[in-house]
Short mmCIF file of C-alpha atoms and ligand atoms in Angstrom, two decimals:
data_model
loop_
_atom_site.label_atom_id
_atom_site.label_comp_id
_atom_site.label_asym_id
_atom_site.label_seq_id
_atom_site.Cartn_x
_atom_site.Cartn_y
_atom_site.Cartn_z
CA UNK A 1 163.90 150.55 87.68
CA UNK A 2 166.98 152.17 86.10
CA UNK A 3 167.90 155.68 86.72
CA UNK A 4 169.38 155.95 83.31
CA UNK A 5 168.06 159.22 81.71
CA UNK A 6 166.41 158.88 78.14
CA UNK A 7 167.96 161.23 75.70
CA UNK A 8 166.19 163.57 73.02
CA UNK A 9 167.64 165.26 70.35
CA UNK A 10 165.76 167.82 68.88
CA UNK A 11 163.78 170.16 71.19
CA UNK A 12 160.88 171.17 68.78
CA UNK A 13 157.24 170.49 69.27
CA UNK A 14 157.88 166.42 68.50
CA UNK A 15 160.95 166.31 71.29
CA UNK A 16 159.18 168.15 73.86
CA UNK A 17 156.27 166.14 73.82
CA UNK A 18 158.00 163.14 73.45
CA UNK A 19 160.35 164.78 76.71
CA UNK A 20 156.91 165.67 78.79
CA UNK A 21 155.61 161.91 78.13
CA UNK A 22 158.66 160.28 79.43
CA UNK A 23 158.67 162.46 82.50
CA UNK A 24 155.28 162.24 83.29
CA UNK A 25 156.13 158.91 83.81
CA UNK A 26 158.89 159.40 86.51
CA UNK A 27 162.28 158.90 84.58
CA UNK A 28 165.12 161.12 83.46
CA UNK A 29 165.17 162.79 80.66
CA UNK A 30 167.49 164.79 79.00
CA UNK A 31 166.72 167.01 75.95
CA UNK A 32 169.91 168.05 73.23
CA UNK A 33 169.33 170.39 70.58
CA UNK A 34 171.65 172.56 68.28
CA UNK A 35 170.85 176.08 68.43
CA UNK A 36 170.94 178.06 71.56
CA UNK A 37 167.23 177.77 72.35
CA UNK A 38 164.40 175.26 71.85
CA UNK A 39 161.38 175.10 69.31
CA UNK A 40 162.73 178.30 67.03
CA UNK A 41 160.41 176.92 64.36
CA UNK A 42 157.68 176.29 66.14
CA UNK A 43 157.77 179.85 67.59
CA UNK A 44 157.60 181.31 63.47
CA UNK A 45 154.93 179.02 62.76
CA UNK A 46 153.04 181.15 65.46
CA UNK A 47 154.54 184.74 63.62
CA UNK A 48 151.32 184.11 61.13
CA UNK A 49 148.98 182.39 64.02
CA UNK A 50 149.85 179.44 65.35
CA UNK A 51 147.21 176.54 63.72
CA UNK A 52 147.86 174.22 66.00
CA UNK A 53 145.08 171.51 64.35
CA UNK A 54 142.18 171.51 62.86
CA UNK A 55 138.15 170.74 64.09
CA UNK A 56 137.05 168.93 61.31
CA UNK A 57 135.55 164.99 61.62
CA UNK A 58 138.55 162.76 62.57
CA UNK A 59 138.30 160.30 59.80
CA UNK A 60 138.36 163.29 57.00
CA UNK A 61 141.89 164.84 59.45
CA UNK A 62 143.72 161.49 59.17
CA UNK A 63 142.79 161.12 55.28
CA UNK A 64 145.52 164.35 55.28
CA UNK A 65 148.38 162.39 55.98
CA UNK A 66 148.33 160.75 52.38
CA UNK A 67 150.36 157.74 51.48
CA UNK A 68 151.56 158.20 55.61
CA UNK A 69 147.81 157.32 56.95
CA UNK A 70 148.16 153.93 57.89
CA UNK A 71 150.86 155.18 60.16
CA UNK A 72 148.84 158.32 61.25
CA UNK A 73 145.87 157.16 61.91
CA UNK A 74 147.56 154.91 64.79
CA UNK A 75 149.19 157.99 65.99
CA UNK A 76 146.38 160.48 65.89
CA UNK A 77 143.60 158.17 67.09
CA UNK A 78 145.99 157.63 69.96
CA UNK A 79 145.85 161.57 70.61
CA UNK A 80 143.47 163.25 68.66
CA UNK A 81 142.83 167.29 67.77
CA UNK A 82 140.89 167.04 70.90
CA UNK A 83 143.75 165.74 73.10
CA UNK A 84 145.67 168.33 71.90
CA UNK A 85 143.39 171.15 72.38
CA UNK A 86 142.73 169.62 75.70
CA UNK A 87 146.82 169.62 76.61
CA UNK A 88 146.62 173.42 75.77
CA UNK A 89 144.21 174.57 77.79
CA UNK A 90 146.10 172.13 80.79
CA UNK A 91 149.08 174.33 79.36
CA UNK A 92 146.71 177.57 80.63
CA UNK A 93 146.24 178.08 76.61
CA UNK A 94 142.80 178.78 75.49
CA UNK A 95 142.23 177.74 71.69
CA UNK A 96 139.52 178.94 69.52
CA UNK A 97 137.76 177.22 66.00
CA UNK A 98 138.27 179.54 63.27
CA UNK A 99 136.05 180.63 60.39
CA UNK A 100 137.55 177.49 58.47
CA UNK A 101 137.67 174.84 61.40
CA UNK A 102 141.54 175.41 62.10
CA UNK A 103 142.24 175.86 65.67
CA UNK A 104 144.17 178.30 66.69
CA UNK A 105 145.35 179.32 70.83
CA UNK A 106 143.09 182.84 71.81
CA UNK A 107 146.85 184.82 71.33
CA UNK A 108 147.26 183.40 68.09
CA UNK A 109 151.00 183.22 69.07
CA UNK A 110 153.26 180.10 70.35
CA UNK A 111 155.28 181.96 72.36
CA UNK A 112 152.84 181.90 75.37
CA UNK A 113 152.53 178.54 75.10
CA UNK A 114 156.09 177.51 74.53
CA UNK A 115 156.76 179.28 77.55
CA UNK A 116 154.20 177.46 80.10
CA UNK A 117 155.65 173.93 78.06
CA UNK A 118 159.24 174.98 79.21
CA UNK A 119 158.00 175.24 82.92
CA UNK A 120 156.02 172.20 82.90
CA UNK A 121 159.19 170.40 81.65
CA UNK A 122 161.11 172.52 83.71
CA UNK A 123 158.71 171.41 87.03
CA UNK A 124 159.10 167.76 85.67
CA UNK A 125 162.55 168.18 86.35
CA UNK A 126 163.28 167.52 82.24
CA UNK A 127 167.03 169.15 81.85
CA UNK A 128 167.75 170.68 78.66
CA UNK A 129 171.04 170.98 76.96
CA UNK A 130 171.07 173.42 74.22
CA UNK A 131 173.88 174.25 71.74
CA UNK A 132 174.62 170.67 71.70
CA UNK A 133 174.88 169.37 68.20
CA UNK A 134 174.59 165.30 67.99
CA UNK A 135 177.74 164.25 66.02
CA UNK A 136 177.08 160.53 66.19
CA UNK A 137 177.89 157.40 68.35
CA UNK A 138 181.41 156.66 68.92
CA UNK A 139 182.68 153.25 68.68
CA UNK A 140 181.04 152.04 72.15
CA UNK A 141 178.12 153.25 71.23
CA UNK A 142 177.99 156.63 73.17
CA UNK A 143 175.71 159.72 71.62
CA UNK A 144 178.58 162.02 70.83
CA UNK A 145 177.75 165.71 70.58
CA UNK A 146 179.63 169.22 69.91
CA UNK A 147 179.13 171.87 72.61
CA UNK A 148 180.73 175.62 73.35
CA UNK A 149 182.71 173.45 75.94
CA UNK A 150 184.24 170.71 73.44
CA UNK A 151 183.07 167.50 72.37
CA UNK A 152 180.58 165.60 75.02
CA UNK A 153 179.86 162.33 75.43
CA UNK A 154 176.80 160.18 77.24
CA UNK A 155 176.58 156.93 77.49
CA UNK A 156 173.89 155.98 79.50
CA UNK A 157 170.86 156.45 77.89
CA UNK A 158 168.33 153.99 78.68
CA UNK A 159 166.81 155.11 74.94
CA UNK A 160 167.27 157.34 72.29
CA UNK A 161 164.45 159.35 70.63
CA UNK A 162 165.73 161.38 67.46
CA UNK A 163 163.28 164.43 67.18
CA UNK A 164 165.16 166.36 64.70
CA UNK A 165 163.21 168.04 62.26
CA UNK A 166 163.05 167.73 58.60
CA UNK A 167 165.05 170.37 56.27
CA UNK A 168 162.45 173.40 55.67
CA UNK A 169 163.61 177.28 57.19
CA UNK A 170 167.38 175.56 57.64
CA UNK A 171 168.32 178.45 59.71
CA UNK A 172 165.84 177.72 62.56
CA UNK A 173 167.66 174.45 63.52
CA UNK A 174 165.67 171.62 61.18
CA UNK A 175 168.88 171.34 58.88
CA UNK A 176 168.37 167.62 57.80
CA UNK A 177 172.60 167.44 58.96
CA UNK A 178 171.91 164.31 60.98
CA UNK A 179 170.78 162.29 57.64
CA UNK A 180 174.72 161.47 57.07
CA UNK A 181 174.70 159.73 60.45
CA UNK A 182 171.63 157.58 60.05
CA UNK A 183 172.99 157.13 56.17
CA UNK A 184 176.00 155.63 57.76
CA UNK A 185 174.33 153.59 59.77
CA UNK A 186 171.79 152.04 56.69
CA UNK A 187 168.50 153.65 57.97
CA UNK A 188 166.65 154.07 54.68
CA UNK A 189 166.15 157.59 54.25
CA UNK A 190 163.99 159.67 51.27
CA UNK A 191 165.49 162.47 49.93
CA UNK A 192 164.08 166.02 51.45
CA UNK A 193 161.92 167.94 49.05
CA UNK A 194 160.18 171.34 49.99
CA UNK A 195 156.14 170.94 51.01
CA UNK A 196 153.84 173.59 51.61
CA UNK A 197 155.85 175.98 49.50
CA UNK A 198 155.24 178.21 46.36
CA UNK A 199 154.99 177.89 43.06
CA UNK A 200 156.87 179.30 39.98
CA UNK A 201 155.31 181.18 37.52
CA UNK A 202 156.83 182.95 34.90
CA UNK A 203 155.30 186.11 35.18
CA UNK A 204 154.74 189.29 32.41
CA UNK A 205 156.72 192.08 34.12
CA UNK A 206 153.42 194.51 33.12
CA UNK A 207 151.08 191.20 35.06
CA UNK A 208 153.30 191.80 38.24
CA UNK A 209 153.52 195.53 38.20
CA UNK A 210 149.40 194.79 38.93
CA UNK A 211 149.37 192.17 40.88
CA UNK A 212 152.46 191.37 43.01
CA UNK A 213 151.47 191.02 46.70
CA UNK A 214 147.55 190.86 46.11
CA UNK A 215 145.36 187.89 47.33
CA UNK A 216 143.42 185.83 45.45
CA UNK A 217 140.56 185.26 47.54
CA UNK A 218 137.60 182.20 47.76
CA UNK A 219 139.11 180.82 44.39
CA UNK A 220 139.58 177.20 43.87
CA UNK A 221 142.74 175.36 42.87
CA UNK A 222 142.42 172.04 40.41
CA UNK A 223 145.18 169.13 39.66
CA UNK A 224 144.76 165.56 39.23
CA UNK A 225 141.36 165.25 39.82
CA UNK A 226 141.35 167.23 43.10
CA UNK A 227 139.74 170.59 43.67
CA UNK A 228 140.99 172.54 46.69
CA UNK A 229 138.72 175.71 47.58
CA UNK A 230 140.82 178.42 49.27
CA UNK A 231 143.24 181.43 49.15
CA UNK A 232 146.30 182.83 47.20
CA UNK A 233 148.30 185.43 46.94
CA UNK A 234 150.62 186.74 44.07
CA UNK A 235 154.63 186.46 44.85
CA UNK A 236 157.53 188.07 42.06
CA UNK A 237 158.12 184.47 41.30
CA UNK A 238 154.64 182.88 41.22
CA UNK A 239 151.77 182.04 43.45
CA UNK A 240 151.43 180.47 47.60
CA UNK A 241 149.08 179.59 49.83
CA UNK A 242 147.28 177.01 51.54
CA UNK A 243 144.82 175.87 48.39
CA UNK A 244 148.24 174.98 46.61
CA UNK A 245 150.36 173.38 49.58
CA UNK A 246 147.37 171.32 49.85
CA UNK A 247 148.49 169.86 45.73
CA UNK A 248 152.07 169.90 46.94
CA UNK A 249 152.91 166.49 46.50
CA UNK A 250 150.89 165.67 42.92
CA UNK A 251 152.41 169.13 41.76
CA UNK A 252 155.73 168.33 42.60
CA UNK A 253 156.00 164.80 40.63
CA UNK A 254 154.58 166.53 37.96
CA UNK A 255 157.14 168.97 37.96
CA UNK A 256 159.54 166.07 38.27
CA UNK A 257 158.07 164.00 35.56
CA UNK A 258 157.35 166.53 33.36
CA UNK A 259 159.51 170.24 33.98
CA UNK A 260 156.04 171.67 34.37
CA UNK A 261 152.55 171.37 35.47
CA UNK A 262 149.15 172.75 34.31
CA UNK A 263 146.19 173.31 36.85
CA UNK A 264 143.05 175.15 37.06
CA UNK A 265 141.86 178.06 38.93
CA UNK A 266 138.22 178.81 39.34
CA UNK A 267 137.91 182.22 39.90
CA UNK A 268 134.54 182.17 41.13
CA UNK A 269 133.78 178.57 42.16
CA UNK A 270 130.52 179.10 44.00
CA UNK A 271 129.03 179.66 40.74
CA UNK A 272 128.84 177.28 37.92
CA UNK A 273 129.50 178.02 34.30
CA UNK A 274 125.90 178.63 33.26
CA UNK A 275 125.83 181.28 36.16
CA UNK A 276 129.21 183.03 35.50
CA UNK A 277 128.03 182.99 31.80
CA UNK A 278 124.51 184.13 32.57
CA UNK A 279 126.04 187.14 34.79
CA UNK A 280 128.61 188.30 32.31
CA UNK A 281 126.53 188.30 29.40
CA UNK A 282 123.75 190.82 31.28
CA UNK A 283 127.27 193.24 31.42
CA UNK A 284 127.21 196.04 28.79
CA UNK A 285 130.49 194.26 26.33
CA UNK A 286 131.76 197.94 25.95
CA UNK A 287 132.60 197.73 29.53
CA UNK A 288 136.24 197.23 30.24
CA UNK A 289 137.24 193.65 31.32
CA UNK A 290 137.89 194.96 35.08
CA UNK A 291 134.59 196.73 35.06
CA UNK A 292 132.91 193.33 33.35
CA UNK A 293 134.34 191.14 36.08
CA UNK A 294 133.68 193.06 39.33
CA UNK A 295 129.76 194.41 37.74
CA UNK A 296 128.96 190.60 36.66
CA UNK A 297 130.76 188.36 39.37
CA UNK A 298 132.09 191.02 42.48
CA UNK A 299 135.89 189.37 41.20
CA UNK A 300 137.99 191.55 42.78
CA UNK A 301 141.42 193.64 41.06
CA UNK A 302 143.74 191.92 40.10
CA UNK A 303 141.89 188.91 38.46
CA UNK A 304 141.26 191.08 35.48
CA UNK A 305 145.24 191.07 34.67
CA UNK A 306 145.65 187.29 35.69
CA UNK A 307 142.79 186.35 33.11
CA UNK A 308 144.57 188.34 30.49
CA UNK A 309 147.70 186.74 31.52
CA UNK A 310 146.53 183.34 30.84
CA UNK A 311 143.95 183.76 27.96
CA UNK A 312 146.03 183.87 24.92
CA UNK A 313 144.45 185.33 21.93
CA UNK A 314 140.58 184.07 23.26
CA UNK A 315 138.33 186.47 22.41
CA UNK A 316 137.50 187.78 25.97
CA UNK A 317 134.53 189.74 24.89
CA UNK A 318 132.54 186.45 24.33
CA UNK A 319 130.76 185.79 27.58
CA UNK A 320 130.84 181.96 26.83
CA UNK A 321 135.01 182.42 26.54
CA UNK A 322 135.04 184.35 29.13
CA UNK A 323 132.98 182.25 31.55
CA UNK A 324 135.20 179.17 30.88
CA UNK A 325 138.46 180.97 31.25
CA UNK A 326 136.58 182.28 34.47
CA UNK A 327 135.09 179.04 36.23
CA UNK A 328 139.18 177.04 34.73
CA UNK A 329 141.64 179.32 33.68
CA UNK A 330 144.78 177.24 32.68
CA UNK A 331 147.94 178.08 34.36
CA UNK A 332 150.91 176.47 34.29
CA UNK A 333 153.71 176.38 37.31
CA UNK A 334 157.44 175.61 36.20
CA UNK A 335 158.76 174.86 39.48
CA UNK A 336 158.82 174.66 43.52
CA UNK A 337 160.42 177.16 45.66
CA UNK A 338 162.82 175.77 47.60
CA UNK A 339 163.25 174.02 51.31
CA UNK A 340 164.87 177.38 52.48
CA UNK A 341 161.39 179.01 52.27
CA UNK A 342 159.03 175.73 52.51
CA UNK A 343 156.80 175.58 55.67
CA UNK A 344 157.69 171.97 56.01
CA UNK A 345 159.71 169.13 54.13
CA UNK A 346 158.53 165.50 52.67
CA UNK A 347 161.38 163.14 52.91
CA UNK A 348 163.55 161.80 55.29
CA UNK A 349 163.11 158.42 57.47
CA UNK A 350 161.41 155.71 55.82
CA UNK A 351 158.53 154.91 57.55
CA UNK A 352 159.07 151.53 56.84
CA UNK A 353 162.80 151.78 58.89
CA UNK A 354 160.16 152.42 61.93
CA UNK A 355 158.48 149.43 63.90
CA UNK A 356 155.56 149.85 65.77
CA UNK A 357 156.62 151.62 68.71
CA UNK A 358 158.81 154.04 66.06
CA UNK A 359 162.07 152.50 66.62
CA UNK A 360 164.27 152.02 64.25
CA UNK A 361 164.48 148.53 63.54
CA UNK A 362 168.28 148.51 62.69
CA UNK A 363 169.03 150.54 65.90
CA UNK A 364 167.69 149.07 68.98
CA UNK A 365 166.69 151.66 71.70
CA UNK A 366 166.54 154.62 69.25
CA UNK A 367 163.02 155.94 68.64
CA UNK A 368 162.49 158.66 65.99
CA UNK A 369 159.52 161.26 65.89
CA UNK A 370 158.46 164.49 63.99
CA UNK A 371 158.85 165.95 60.57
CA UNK A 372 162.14 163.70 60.29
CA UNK A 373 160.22 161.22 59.24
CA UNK A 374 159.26 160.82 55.44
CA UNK A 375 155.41 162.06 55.73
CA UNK A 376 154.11 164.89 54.78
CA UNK A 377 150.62 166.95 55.36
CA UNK A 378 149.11 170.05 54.04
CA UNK A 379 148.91 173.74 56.39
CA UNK A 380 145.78 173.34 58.56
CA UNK A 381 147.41 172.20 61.69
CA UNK A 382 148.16 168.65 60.21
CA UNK A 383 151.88 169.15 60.84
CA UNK A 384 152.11 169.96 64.39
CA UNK A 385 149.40 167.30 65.17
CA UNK A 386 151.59 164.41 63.28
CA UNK A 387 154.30 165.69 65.04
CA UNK A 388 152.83 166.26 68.59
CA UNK A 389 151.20 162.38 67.90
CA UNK A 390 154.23 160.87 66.86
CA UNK A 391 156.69 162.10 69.59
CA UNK A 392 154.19 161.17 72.48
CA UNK A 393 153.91 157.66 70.50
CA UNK A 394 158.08 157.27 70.24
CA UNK A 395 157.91 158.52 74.20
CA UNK A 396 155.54 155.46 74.99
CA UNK A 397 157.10 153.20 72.28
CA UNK A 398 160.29 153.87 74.10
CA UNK A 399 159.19 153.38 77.79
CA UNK A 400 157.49 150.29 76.38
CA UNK A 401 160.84 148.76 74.95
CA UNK A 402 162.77 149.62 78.58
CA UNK A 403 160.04 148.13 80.50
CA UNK A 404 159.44 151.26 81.86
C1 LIG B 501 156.92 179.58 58.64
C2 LIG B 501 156.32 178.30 59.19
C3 LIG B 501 155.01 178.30 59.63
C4 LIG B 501 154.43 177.11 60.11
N1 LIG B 501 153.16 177.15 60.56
C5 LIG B 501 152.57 176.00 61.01
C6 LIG B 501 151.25 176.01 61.53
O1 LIG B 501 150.63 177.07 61.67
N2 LIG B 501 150.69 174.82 61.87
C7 LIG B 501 151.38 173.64 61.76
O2 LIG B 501 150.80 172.57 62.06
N3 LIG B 501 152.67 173.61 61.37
C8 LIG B 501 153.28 174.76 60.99
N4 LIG B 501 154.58 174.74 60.58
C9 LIG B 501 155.32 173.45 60.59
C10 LIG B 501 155.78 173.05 62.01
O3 LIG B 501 156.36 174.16 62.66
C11 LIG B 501 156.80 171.90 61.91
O4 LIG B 501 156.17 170.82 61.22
C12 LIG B 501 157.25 171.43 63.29
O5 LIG B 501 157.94 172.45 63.97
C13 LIG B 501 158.18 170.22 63.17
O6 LIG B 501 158.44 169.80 64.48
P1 LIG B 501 159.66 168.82 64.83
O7 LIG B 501 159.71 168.77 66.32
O8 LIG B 501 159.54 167.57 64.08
O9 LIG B 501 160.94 169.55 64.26
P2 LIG B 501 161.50 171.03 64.49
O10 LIG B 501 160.49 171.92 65.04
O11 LIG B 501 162.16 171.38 63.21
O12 LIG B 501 162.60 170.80 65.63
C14 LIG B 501 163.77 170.03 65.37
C15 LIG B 501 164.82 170.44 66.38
O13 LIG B 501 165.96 169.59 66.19
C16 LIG B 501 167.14 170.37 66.35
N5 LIG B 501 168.24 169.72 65.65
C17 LIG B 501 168.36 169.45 64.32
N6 LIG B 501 169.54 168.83 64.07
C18 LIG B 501 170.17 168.68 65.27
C19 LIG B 501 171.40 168.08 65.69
N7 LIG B 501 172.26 167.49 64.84
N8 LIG B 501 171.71 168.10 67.02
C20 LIG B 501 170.88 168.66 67.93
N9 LIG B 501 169.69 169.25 67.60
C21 LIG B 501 169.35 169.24 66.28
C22 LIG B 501 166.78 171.71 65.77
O14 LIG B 501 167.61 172.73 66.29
C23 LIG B 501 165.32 171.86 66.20
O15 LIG B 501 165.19 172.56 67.42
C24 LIG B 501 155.20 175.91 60.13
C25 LIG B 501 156.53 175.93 59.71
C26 LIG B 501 157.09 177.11 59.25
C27 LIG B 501 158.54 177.10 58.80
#
């Protein structure tokens, strides 16, 4: 057996794992990354509690990944929420079910668990190299990086596995640079476009003097024939939160397509319209819309203003308006908030570029893993699973293809 080390670029959560799996198995590995310490987003994902999956049954979880299922169910029937809750607690990291079957570590926080990773590695004897950008191969095919000491160069690497993010929070490391290499190289790539992100709304300055900041709580979001129940909250520049990322990818074509899109809320979807009607007509109609809403239907403050907002001239004293505008009230987003603010990014390799053990199929011996590749997943703990799945599957793919 060689001694060659394998190299990985990229030490977030789909680089470490894919660094822990290689080691486990007795050989070398060395880790590269950019910034001057590993996993930077994967420690802010944990700022707002880390959801590291999700509990519900596995066949609805893989039915997440979209038009990437095929690919992910593979990869996360290979190591499923389970697994993963199972490697935490190994990691000395308890994890809980919340209230809406996302799992979460006791702490909430990655940092504890980021640090009992780095000593595992660490104990594995995993070396890690970081503010060491990957420039490239030179012309023998050595992995070229720049480092506070000059330019570096290693040329043994018995394979490559590219964990390096997709293009979301830029500043935390996940920069999407690399895409000019693998461009270069003719590794089909998707353009990056921000996931998981808000919305644009335009707004009355008097609706956000109201409203800005407030949650929108147990509403439900509709678009294309999808309902998602869940939460929002009001931002200056429109509205975010997990019942929306779910839409991300149907909203954004729209947007695309169209400059806009027009979806639904239900303000009170555990009701039907008969009920909401029922309710609001037993409501005195001298009563002041806020006072109608909260009386009738416990809606809480700020859904008065964001019914006026989108009603128009409907005559809101009618319970039978009001219910509808209630149970779908029409509102149309304008735009997408950009990658700088996104929680994750669609785009990047072509999951068709990938054979079975993620290689790239125009670069023997380089493996790629993580949000770099073009997939993309609502908030719920889908993300870090793909990406956990799919950098143990490149490690194995990998020691596969070097007879390891
Ligand atoms: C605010 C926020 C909250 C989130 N919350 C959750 C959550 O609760 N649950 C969930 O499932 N997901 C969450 N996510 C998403 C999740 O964190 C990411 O999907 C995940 O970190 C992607 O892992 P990765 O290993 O593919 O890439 P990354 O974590 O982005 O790591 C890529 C690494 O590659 C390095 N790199 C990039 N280019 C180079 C280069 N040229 N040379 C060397 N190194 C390079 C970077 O420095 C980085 O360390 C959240 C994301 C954000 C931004």
């Amino acid at each position: 057996m060689s001694d060659r080390p394998f190299i990985i670029i990229g030490a977030g959560p789909a680089g470490l794992m894919a660094a822990e799996t290689i080691a486990a198995s007795g050989r070398p590995v060395q880790i590269y990354d950019a910034m001057p310490s590993p996993a930077r987003k994967l420690l802010i994902a944990g700022r707002g509690g880390l959801n590291i999956t999700h509990s519900e049954p596995l066949d609805r979880f893989i039915s997440r990944y979209g038009a990437a299922r095929p690919l992910f169910d593979r990869l996360v029937r290979a190591f499923t929420p389970a697994d993963l809750r199972a490697w935490c607690h190994g990691l000395g990291v308890e994890t809980f079910v919340g209230s809406s079957g996302r799992v979460f570590p006791n702490s909430f926080k990655a940092s504890t668990l980021l640090r009992a990773w780095l000593k595992r590695l660490e104990g594995q004897g995993v070396r890690l190299f970081t503010r060491h950008r990957w420039t490239g191969w030179d012309a023998d095919g050595a992995l070229t990086f720049d480092s506070p000491a000059g330019p570096v160069r290693v040329s043994d690497a018995a394979a490559t596995l590219l964990a390096l993010g997709g293009a979301s929070w830029p500043r935390l490391g996940s920069d999407g640079g690399w895409t000019s290499i693998l461009k270069e190289r003719g590794v089909p790539l998707a353009p990056f476009r921000p996931s998981n992100s808000g919305f644009d709304i335009a707004w009355t300055p008097g609706f956000l003097e109201r409203a800005e900041g407030q949650p929108l709580k147990r509403i439900a979001v509709s678009f294309a024939g999808r309902t998602v129940p869940g939460e929002l909250v009001v931002t200056r520049s429109g509205l975010e939160g997990g019942a929306l990322y779910a839409l991300s990818a149907p909203l954004r074509e729209a947007i695309d397509r169209e400059g806009q899109a027009l979806l639904h809320l239900d303000l009170k979807p555990d009701m039907n319209w008969a009920q909401v009607q029922n309710r609001l007509a037993r409501v005195p109609p001298a009563d002041s819309l806020p006072n109608r809403l909260r009386k009738a239907l416990s809606l809480s403050p700020p859904m008065a203003p964001l019914v006026r907002e989108f009603a128009g001239d409907a005559d809101l004293n009618r319970s039978t308006v009001l219910a509808g505008l209630v149970k779908a009230l029409p509102v149309t987003v304008t735009g997408m908030r950009g990658l700088d603010r996104a929680i994750s990014s669609a785009g990047g390799i072509k999951l068709a570029a990938l054979d079975e053990k993620l290689m790239l199929g125009d670069l023997p011996g380089v493996f790629a893993c993580g949000e770099m590749l073009d997939w993309e997943a609502p908030t719920g703990g889908y993300l870090l699973q793909g990406c956990y799945a799919s950098g143990r599957a490149a490690a194995r793919g990998a020691l596969a293809w070097t007879g390891a």
